[in-house]
Coordinates of C-alpha atoms in Angstrom, one line a residue:
M1 CA 0.0 0.0 0.0
S2 CA 1.2 3.5 -0.9
E3 CA 1.3 6.2 1.7
F4 CA -1.1 8.1 -0.5
D5 CA -3.6 5.3 0.0
I6 CA -4.2 6.3 3.6
L7 CA -7.2 8.4 4.3
V8 CA -6.4 11.3 6.7
D9 CA -8.6 11.6 9.8
R10 CA -10.3 15.0 9.8
S11 CA -12.4 14.3 12.9
G12 CA -12.1 17.1 15.5
M13 CA -9.9 19.2 13.3
S14 CA -12.5 22.0 12.5
T15 CA -11.2 22.4 9.0
V16 CA -12.9 24.6 6.4
K17 CA -13.5 21.6 4.2
Q18 CA -15.5 19.9 7.0
A19 CA -17.5 23.0 7.5
M20 CA -18.2 23.3 3.7
T21 CA -19.2 19.7 3.2
P22 CA -23.0 19.2 3.2
E23 CA -24.4 16.8 5.7
S24 CA -25.8 14.7 2.9
V25 CA -22.3 14.1 1.6
K26 CA -20.9 13.4 5.1
N27 CA -23.6 10.9 5.8
S28 CA -23.1 9.1 2.4
G29 CA -19.6 7.9 3.3
I30 CA -18.2 9.4 0.1
T31 CA -15.1 11.6 0.5
S32 CA -15.6 15.2 -0.6
L33 CA -13.8 16.3 -3.8
W34 CA -14.2 20.0 -2.8
G35 CA -11.2 22.2 -2.2
A36 CA -7.5 21.8 -3.0
E37 CA -5.8 20.0 -0.1
F38 CA -4.8 16.5 0.6
E39 CA -7.1 13.7 1.9
F40 CA -4.0 11.7 2.8
P41 CA -1.3 12.8 5.3
T42 CA 1.6 15.0 4.2
A43 CA 5.2 13.8 3.9
P44 CA 6.3 11.7 6.9
F45 CA 9.7 13.3 7.2
V46 CA 8.1 16.8 7.3
R47 CA 5.8 15.6 10.1
T48 CA 8.7 14.2 12.0
A49 CA 10.7 17.5 11.7
I50 CA 7.7 19.5 13.0
A51 CA 7.1 17.1 15.9
K52 CA 10.7 17.4 16.9
W53 CA 10.5 21.2 16.8
A54 CA 7.3 21.2 18.7
D55 CA 8.7 19.0 21.4
N56 CA 11.4 21.5 22.2
G57 CA 8.7 23.8 23.6
L58 CA 9.9 27.1 22.2
Y59 CA 7.6 28.9 19.6
A60 CA 9.3 32.3 19.4
Y61 CA 9.4 35.0 16.8
T62 CA 11.5 33.6 13.9
V63 CA 13.6 35.5 11.4
D64 CA 14.5 34.6 7.8
D65 CA 18.2 34.2 8.4
C66 CA 21.0 33.4 5.9
D67 CA 20.5 29.7 6.3
F68 CA 16.8 29.9 5.5
L69 CA 17.4 32.2 2.5
S70 CA 20.1 30.0 1.1
L71 CA 17.8 27.0 1.5
V72 CA 15.2 28.7 -0.6
C73 CA 17.8 29.7 -3.2
N74 CA 19.2 26.2 -3.5
W75 CA 15.7 24.6 -3.9
M76 CA 14.9 27.0 -6.7
A77 CA 18.2 26.3 -8.4
D78 CA 18.1 22.5 -8.0
F79 CA 14.4 21.7 -8.3
R80 CA 13.1 24.6 -10.3
E81 CA 16.2 25.5 -12.5
W82 CA 15.8 29.1 -11.4
T83 CA 18.7 31.2 -10.1
V84 CA 17.4 33.3 -7.2
L85 CA 19.5 35.7 -5.0
P86 CA 18.9 35.7 -1.2
Q87 CA 18.0 39.4 -1.1
W88 CA 15.1 38.8 -3.5
I89 CA 13.2 36.7 -1.0
V90 CA 10.5 38.3 1.1
P91 CA 8.5 36.2 3.6
V92 CA 4.8 37.0 3.9
Y93 CA 1.6 35.9 5.6
G94 CA 0.3 33.8 2.7
I95 CA -0.2 34.5 -1.0
T96 CA -3.7 36.0 -1.2
S97 CA -2.9 38.4 1.6
S98 CA 0.3 39.4 0.0
L99 CA -1.6 40.1 -3.3
A100 CA -3.7 42.5 -1.2
T101 CA -0.5 44.1 0.1
A102 CA 0.9 44.4 -3.4
M103 CA -2.3 46.1 -4.6
R104 CA -2.0 48.6 -1.8
A105 CA 1.6 49.2 -2.5
F106 CA 1.4 49.7 -6.3
T107 CA -2.2 50.6 -7.2
Q108 CA -4.9 53.0 -6.1
E109 CA -8.5 52.4 -5.3
G110 CA -10.5 52.0 -8.5
D111 CA -7.6 50.7 -10.5
G112 CA -8.1 47.6 -12.6
I113 CA -6.5 44.2 -11.8
I114 CA -6.3 41.9 -14.8
G115 CA -6.9 38.1 -14.4
L116 CA -7.0 35.2 -16.9
D117 CA -10.3 33.5 -16.3
P118 CA -11.1 30.8 -15.3
T119 CA -8.9 31.5 -12.3
Y120 CA -8.8 31.3 -8.5
H121 CA -11.7 33.2 -7.1
M122 CA -10.1 34.3 -3.8
Y123 CA -7.9 36.7 -5.8
W124 CA -11.0 38.7 -6.7
E125 CA -12.3 38.8 -3.1
A126 CA -8.9 40.5 -2.3
V127 CA -9.3 42.8 -5.2
E128 CA -12.9 43.9 -4.3
L129 CA -12.1 44.2 -0.5
S130 CA -9.2 46.4 -1.5
G131 CA -11.4 48.7 -3.5
R132 CA -9.9 47.7 -6.9
R133 CA -11.7 46.4 -10.0
K134 CA -11.5 42.9 -11.5
V135 CA -10.8 43.0 -15.2
S136 CA -11.4 39.6 -16.8
V137 CA -9.5 38.3 -19.8
R138 CA -11.1 35.0 -20.7
L139 CA -8.9 32.2 -21.8
K140 CA -10.0 30.5 -25.0
Y141 CA -11.3 26.9 -24.7
D142 CA -11.2 24.8 -27.9
G143 CA -12.9 21.8 -26.3
C144 CA -9.6 20.2 -25.2
S145 CA -7.4 22.9 -23.7
Y146 CA -7.1 26.6 -22.9
S147 CA -5.0 29.3 -24.5
V148 CA -4.5 33.0 -24.0
D149 CA -6.7 35.5 -25.9
W150 CA -3.8 37.8 -26.9
D151 CA -5.9 40.4 -28.5
D152 CA -8.0 40.9 -25.4
L153 CA -5.0 40.8 -23.1
E154 CA -3.3 43.5 -25.2
K155 CA -6.5 45.6 -25.2
Q156 CA -6.9 45.4 -21.4
A157 CA -3.2 45.9 -20.7
S158 CA -3.2 49.1 -22.9
D159 CA -6.0 50.6 -20.7
N160 CA -4.1 52.9 -18.4
R161 CA -6.7 52.4 -15.7
N162 CA -5.4 48.8 -15.3
K163 CA -2.2 48.5 -13.2
M164 CA -1.5 44.8 -12.5
L165 CA -1.9 41.3 -13.9
V166 CA -2.5 38.3 -11.6
L167 CA -1.3 35.0 -13.0
C168 CA -1.6 31.5 -11.4
N169 CA 0.9 29.0 -12.8
P170 CA 0.1 26.1 -12.8
A171 CA -3.3 27.5 -13.3
N172 CA -6.1 27.0 -10.7
P173 CA -8.6 25.6 -11.6
I174 CA -7.8 24.5 -15.2
A175 CA -4.4 22.9 -14.3
K176 CA -2.6 24.5 -17.2
V177 CA 1.2 25.1 -17.1
F178 CA 2.0 28.1 -19.1
S179 CA 4.7 27.6 -21.8
R180 CA 7.9 29.7 -22.0
D181 CA 6.6 31.3 -25.1
E182 CA 3.4 32.3 -23.4
L183 CA 5.2 33.7 -20.4
Q184 CA 7.6 35.6 -22.7
R185 CA 4.7 37.2 -24.5
I186 CA 2.8 38.0 -21.3
S187 CA 6.0 39.7 -19.9
E188 CA 6.5 41.7 -23.1
I189 CA 2.9 43.0 -23.0
C190 CA 3.1 43.9 -19.3
K191 CA 6.5 45.6 -19.8
K192 CA 5.1 47.6 -22.8
H193 CA 2.2 48.9 -20.7
N194 CA 4.0 49.2 -17.4
L195 CA 1.9 46.5 -15.6
I196 CA 3.2 44.7 -12.5
I197 CA 2.8 40.9 -12.7
F198 CA 1.8 39.1 -9.5
N199 CA 2.7 35.5 -10.3
D200 CA 1.3 32.9 -8.0
E201 CA 3.3 29.6 -8.2
I202 CA 1.8 27.9 -5.2
F203 CA 1.4 24.7 -7.3
A204 CA 4.8 25.0 -9.0
E205 CA 6.2 21.7 -7.6
C206 CA 3.1 19.8 -8.7
V207 CA 3.7 19.2 -12.3
Y208 CA 2.9 15.9 -14.1
P209 CA 5.6 13.5 -15.2
G210 CA 7.2 14.8 -18.4
V211 CA 5.8 18.4 -18.0
K212 CA 8.2 21.3 -17.7
M213 CA 7.4 24.0 -15.2
N214 CA 8.2 27.4 -16.5
T215 CA 8.7 30.7 -14.7
F216 CA 9.5 34.2 -15.7
G217 CA 12.9 34.0 -14.0
Q218 CA 14.0 31.4 -16.5
L219 CA 13.3 33.6 -19.5
P220 CA 16.5 34.8 -21.3
C221 CA 15.0 38.3 -21.5
C222 CA 12.3 39.3 -19.1
E223 CA 12.2 43.0 -18.2
A224 CA 8.7 43.0 -16.8
M225 CA 8.2 43.8 -13.1
V226 CA 7.4 40.4 -11.6
I227 CA 6.5 39.4 -8.1
T228 CA 6.5 35.6 -7.8
A229 CA 4.9 33.8 -4.8
V230 CA 6.1 30.4 -3.7
S231 CA 5.0 28.2 -0.8
L232 CA 4.7 24.8 0.8
G233 CA 1.0 25.4 0.8
K234 CA -0.2 23.0 -1.9
W235 CA 2.5 20.5 -2.5
L236 CA 2.7 19.7 1.2
S237 CA -0.9 20.7 2.1
F238 CA 0.2 23.6 4.4
T239 CA -2.4 26.1 3.4
G240 CA -3.7 26.6 7.0
T241 CA -0.3 28.0 8.1
N242 CA -0.6 31.2 6.1
Q243 CA 3.1 31.5 5.1
A244 CA 4.7 32.1 1.8
N245 CA 7.8 33.6 0.2
L246 CA 7.8 36.3 -2.5
I247 CA 10.6 36.5 -4.9
I248 CA 11.1 40.1 -6.1
P249 CA 14.2 40.7 -8.3
D250 CA 13.6 44.4 -8.8
D251 CA 15.1 46.5 -6.0
K252 CA 12.6 49.3 -6.1
I253 CA 9.6 47.0 -6.3
R254 CA 10.9 44.9 -3.5
E255 CA 11.6 47.9 -1.3
S256 CA 8.1 49.4 -1.9
F257 CA 6.5 46.0 -1.2
I258 CA 8.4 45.5 2.1
M259 CA 7.5 49.1 3.3
Q260 CA 3.8 48.3 2.7
R261 CA 4.1 44.8 4.3
N262 CA 5.7 46.4 7.4
R263 CA 3.0 49.1 7.6
E264 CA 0.5 46.3 8.0
F265 CA 2.4 45.1 11.0
Y266 CA 4.3 42.1 9.7
G267 CA 6.1 40.4 12.7
S268 CA 8.0 37.3 11.7
M269 CA 7.6 34.1 9.8
N270 CA 5.6 31.2 11.4
P271 CA 8.2 29.4 13.5
M272 CA 6.6 26.0 12.6
M273 CA 7.5 26.6 9.0
R274 CA 11.2 26.7 9.5
P275 CA 11.6 23.0 10.3
A276 CA 9.0 22.2 7.6
Y277 CA 11.1 24.0 5.0
F278 CA 14.4 22.5 6.1
A279 CA 12.8 19.0 5.8
A280 CA 11.0 19.7 2.5
Y281 CA 13.6 21.6 0.5
T282 CA 15.8 18.5 0.3
A283 CA 16.5 15.6 -2.1
E284 CA 14.0 13.6 0.0
G285 CA 11.4 16.3 -0.6
A286 CA 12.1 16.3 -4.3
K287 CA 11.6 12.6 -4.5
W288 CA 8.4 12.7 -2.4
V289 CA 6.7 15.3 -4.6
R290 CA 7.6 13.4 -7.7
D291 CA 6.1 10.3 -6.2
L292 CA 3.0 12.3 -5.3
M293 CA 2.6 13.5 -8.9
K294 CA 2.9 9.9 -10.2
Y295 CA 0.1 9.0 -7.9
I296 CA -2.0 12.0 -8.9
E297 CA -1.4 11.1 -12.6
G298 CA -2.8 7.6 -11.8
N299 CA -5.9 9.2 -10.2
Y300 CA -6.3 11.4 -13.3
T301 CA -6.0 8.3 -15.5
L302 CA -8.7 6.6 -13.4
V303 CA -11.1 9.6 -13.8
D304 CA -10.5 10.0 -17.5
S305 CA -10.9 6.3 -18.3
F306 CA -14.0 6.1 -16.1
F307 CA -15.7 9.0 -17.8
R308 CA -14.8 7.8 -21.3
N309 CA -16.1 4.3 -20.6
N310 CA -19.1 5.1 -18.3
L311 CA -20.0 8.7 -18.3
P312 CA -19.2 10.2 -21.8
E313 CA -21.2 13.4 -21.0
F314 CA -18.4 14.2 -18.5
K315 CA -15.0 15.2 -19.9
A316 CA -11.8 15.8 -18.0
V317 CA -9.7 18.7 -19.3
R318 CA -6.2 17.2 -19.5
P319 CA -4.1 18.6 -16.6
E320 CA -0.4 19.5 -16.7
G321 CA 0.1 20.7 -13.2
S322 CA -1.5 20.8 -9.7
F323 CA -3.7 18.0 -8.2
I324 CA -7.0 19.5 -9.2
L325 CA -9.0 18.6 -12.3
W326 CA -11.3 20.7 -14.4
I327 CA -14.4 18.9 -15.7
D328 CA -16.6 19.8 -18.7
A329 CA -20.0 18.5 -17.9
R330 CA -22.0 20.8 -20.1
A331 CA -23.3 17.9 -22.2
F332 CA -24.8 16.3 -19.1
S333 CA -26.0 19.6 -17.4
V334 CA -28.9 19.9 -19.8
R335 CA -30.5 16.8 -18.3
V336 CA -30.9 18.2 -14.8
D337 CA -32.5 21.4 -13.4
D338 CA -29.3 22.3 -11.5
L339 CA -26.1 20.5 -12.2
Y340 CA -24.4 21.4 -8.9
S341 CA -27.4 20.5 -6.7
F342 CA -27.6 17.2 -8.6
L343 CA -23.9 16.4 -8.0
T344 CA -24.1 17.2 -4.3
E345 CA -27.5 15.9 -3.3
K346 CA -28.1 13.0 -5.7
A347 CA -24.6 11.8 -6.5
H348 CA -22.9 12.9 -3.2
F349 CA -20.1 14.1 -5.6
H350 CA -19.1 17.3 -3.8
I351 CA -17.1 19.6 -6.0
D352 CA -16.4 23.3 -6.7
P353 CA -18.8 24.9 -9.2
G354 CA -17.1 26.3 -12.3
P355 CA -18.8 29.8 -12.4
Q356 CA -17.2 30.8 -9.1
Y357 CA -13.8 30.7 -10.9
G358 CA -15.2 32.7 -13.9
G359 CA -15.8 29.5 -15.8
D360 CA -19.0 28.6 -17.7
Y361 CA -22.0 26.9 -16.2
G362 CA -21.5 23.1 -16.6
F363 CA -17.8 23.1 -15.6
F364 CA -16.6 22.1 -12.2
R365 CA -13.4 21.6 -10.3
M366 CA -12.5 18.4 -8.3
T367 CA -9.5 17.3 -6.3
L368 CA -7.4 14.3 -7.2
S369 CA -5.4 14.3 -4.0
L370 CA -7.2 11.5 -2.2
P371 CA -6.7 7.7 -1.9
R372 CA -7.6 6.0 -5.2
S373 CA -10.1 3.7 -3.5
E374 CA -12.0 6.8 -2.2
L375 CA -11.9 8.4 -5.7
S376 CA -13.3 5.2 -7.2
K377 CA -16.2 5.2 -4.7
A378 CA -17.0 8.8 -5.6
L379 CA -17.0 8.0 -9.3
H380 CA -19.3 5.0 -8.9
S381 CA -21.7 7.1 -6.8
L382 CA -21.8 9.6 -9.6
K383 CA -22.5 6.9 -12.1
A384 CA -25.3 5.5 -10.1
A385 CA -26.9 8.9 -9.8
V386 CA -26.5 9.7 -13.5
D387 CA -28.0 6.3 -14.4
S388 CA -31.0 7.1 -12.4
T389 CA -31.8 10.1 -14.6
V390 CA -32.2 8.0 -17.7

């Protein structure tokens, strides 16, 4: 049995996922596919490192010292093939909160923030709560994959009311990894129109076998102003710790960001995260995340095959990164009054509706980061409910 075949125990944990899962799904015995976090325990060597730290009994303010900064640089060089200097690294209280900080540092109320939809909806909560405007550039879907609408991106970038572009790579929810050519063209457009790029790479370690993860820092010529966010949040399921690192090569951008971060009373990094990073950013961590993605690929293959053979009105959009999966169920949605109510109440197939990400009705997001046996149970529950509609 693989370590990824063990279902994590959420009882007594008061997690957001427990709170968001309807009672009908909980009572069904089907594991929820909502959200983007593991349903199996995280890496054992990371758990061991945290337990050893906790047992020491000191949970003090913690600084990003030279050892920590060198660790991050070495990981980016060895695992990401990206040369990062220590002074570029800025610890923050999570990625979405740092996006809000960046907006306050570099934009004014009423300014436009461009996003490539479908994309992570919490960005737009931060935009609206900060008094900025969401500007949607919809990715083009050809029935198999998504691509950038370059004409619309150029149009929105040229509007001087728009000041920033938010990019998620690998993309949440569509699981697309942007190519080097796409990143180069995005950087050129943003440089031309003086837009700052806030580049969220929380899923960057989670790419499928054979897929190359690309980042702006790898480009031979990238003069755009780029803030890149990295984290243990997704690939080790640490989202509840609210810690991330920003990588900001431009001195003036970095200085302005740090000034705004400190105005908002930043204290220190979460002390629990130090042992986690030193356990994760290792050869053992690199092997573990590769094993994770092999398992996730197996789960994707199961879903894709199951849909093709049993539920042809459901189509999985082929993923390249992350452990989430974007499903096109438009062909089936016409058979029920409300697709999302049907999935939850009839199929006990608890997912994230597509429209909340700026996607079309009939699409939804589901997680693949659960034991394969639990995923199989959920798929068979979906099939039974679909069969009952015939």
